[in-house]
PDB file of C-alpha atoms in Angstrom:
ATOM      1  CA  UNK A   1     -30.283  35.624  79.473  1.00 72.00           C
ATOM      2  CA  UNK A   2     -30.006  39.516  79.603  1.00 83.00           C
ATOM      3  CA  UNK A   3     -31.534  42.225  77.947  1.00 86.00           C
ATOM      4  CA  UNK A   4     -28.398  42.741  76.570  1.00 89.00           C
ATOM      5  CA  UNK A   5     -27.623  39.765  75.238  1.00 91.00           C
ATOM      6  CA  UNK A   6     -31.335  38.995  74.146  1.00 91.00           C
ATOM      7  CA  UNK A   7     -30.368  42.108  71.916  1.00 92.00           C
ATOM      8  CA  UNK A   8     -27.046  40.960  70.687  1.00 92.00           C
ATOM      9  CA  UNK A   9     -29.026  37.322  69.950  1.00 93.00           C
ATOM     10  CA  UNK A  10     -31.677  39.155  67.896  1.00 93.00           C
ATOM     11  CA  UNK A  11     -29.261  41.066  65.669  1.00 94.00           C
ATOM     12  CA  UNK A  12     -27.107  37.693  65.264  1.00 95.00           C
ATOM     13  CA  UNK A  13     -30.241  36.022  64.102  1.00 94.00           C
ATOM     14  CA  UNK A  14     -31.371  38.754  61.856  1.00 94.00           C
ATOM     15  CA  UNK A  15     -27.897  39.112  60.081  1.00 93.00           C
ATOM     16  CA  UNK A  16     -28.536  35.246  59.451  1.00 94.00           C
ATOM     17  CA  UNK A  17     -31.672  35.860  58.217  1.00 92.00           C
ATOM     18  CA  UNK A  18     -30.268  38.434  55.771  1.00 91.00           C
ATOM     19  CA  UNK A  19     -27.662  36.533  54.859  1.00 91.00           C
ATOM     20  CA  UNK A  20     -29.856  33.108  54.229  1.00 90.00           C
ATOM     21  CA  UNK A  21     -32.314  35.350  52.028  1.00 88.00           C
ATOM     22  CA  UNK A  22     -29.549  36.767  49.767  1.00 86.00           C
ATOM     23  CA  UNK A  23     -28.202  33.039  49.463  1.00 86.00           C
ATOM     24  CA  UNK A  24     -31.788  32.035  48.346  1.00 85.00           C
ATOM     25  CA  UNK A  25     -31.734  34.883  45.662  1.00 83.00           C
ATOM     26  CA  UNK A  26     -28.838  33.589  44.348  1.00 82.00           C
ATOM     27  CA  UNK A  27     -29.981  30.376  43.709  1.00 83.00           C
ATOM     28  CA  UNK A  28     -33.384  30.898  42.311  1.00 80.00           C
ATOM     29  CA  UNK A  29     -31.048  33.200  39.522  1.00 77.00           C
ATOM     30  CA  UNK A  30     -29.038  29.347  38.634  1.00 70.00           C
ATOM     31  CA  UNK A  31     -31.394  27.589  36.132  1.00 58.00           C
ATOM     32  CA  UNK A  32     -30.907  24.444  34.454  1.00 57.00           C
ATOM     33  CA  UNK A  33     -27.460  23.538  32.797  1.00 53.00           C
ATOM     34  CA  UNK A  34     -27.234  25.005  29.263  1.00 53.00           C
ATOM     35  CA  UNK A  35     -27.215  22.660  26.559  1.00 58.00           C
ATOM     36  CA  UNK A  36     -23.906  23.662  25.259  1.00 57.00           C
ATOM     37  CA  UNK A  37     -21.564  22.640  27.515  1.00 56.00           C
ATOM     38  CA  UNK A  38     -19.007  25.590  27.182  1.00 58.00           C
ATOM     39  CA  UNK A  39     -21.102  27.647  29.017  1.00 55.00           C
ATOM     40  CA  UNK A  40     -21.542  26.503  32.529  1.00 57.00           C
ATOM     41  CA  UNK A  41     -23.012  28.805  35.779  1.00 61.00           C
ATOM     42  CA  UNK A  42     -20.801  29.849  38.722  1.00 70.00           C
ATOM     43  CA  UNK A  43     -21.649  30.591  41.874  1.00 70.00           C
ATOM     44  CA  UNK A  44     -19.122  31.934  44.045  1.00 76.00           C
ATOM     45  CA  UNK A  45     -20.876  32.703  48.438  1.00 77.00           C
ATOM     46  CA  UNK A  46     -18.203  34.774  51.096  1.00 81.00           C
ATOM     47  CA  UNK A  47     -19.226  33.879  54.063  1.00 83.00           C
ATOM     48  CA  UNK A  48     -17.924  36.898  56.537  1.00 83.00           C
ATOM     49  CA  UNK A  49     -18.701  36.642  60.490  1.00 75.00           C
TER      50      UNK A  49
END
């Protein structure tokens, strides 16, 4: 492997990283179902590459 792509490997896997971390954020925000029923959680994720 290059130095160049070493580089381009290292900013794929910190994008990842990013990207896994705000995932994680997003799900320690969903809690438990509410008891009434009407009001459910969403959770939309966009994954862009």
């Amino acid at each position: 492997m290059s130095g160049v792509e070493a580089e381009d490997a290292k900013k794929e896997v910190a994008e990842c990283e990013k990207e896994i971390g705000t995932i994680k954020a997003l799900l320690r925000g969903l809690g438990p179902a509410p008891e009434d029923e009407s009001e459910s959680n969403e959770f939309k994720v966009a994954f862009l590459k």
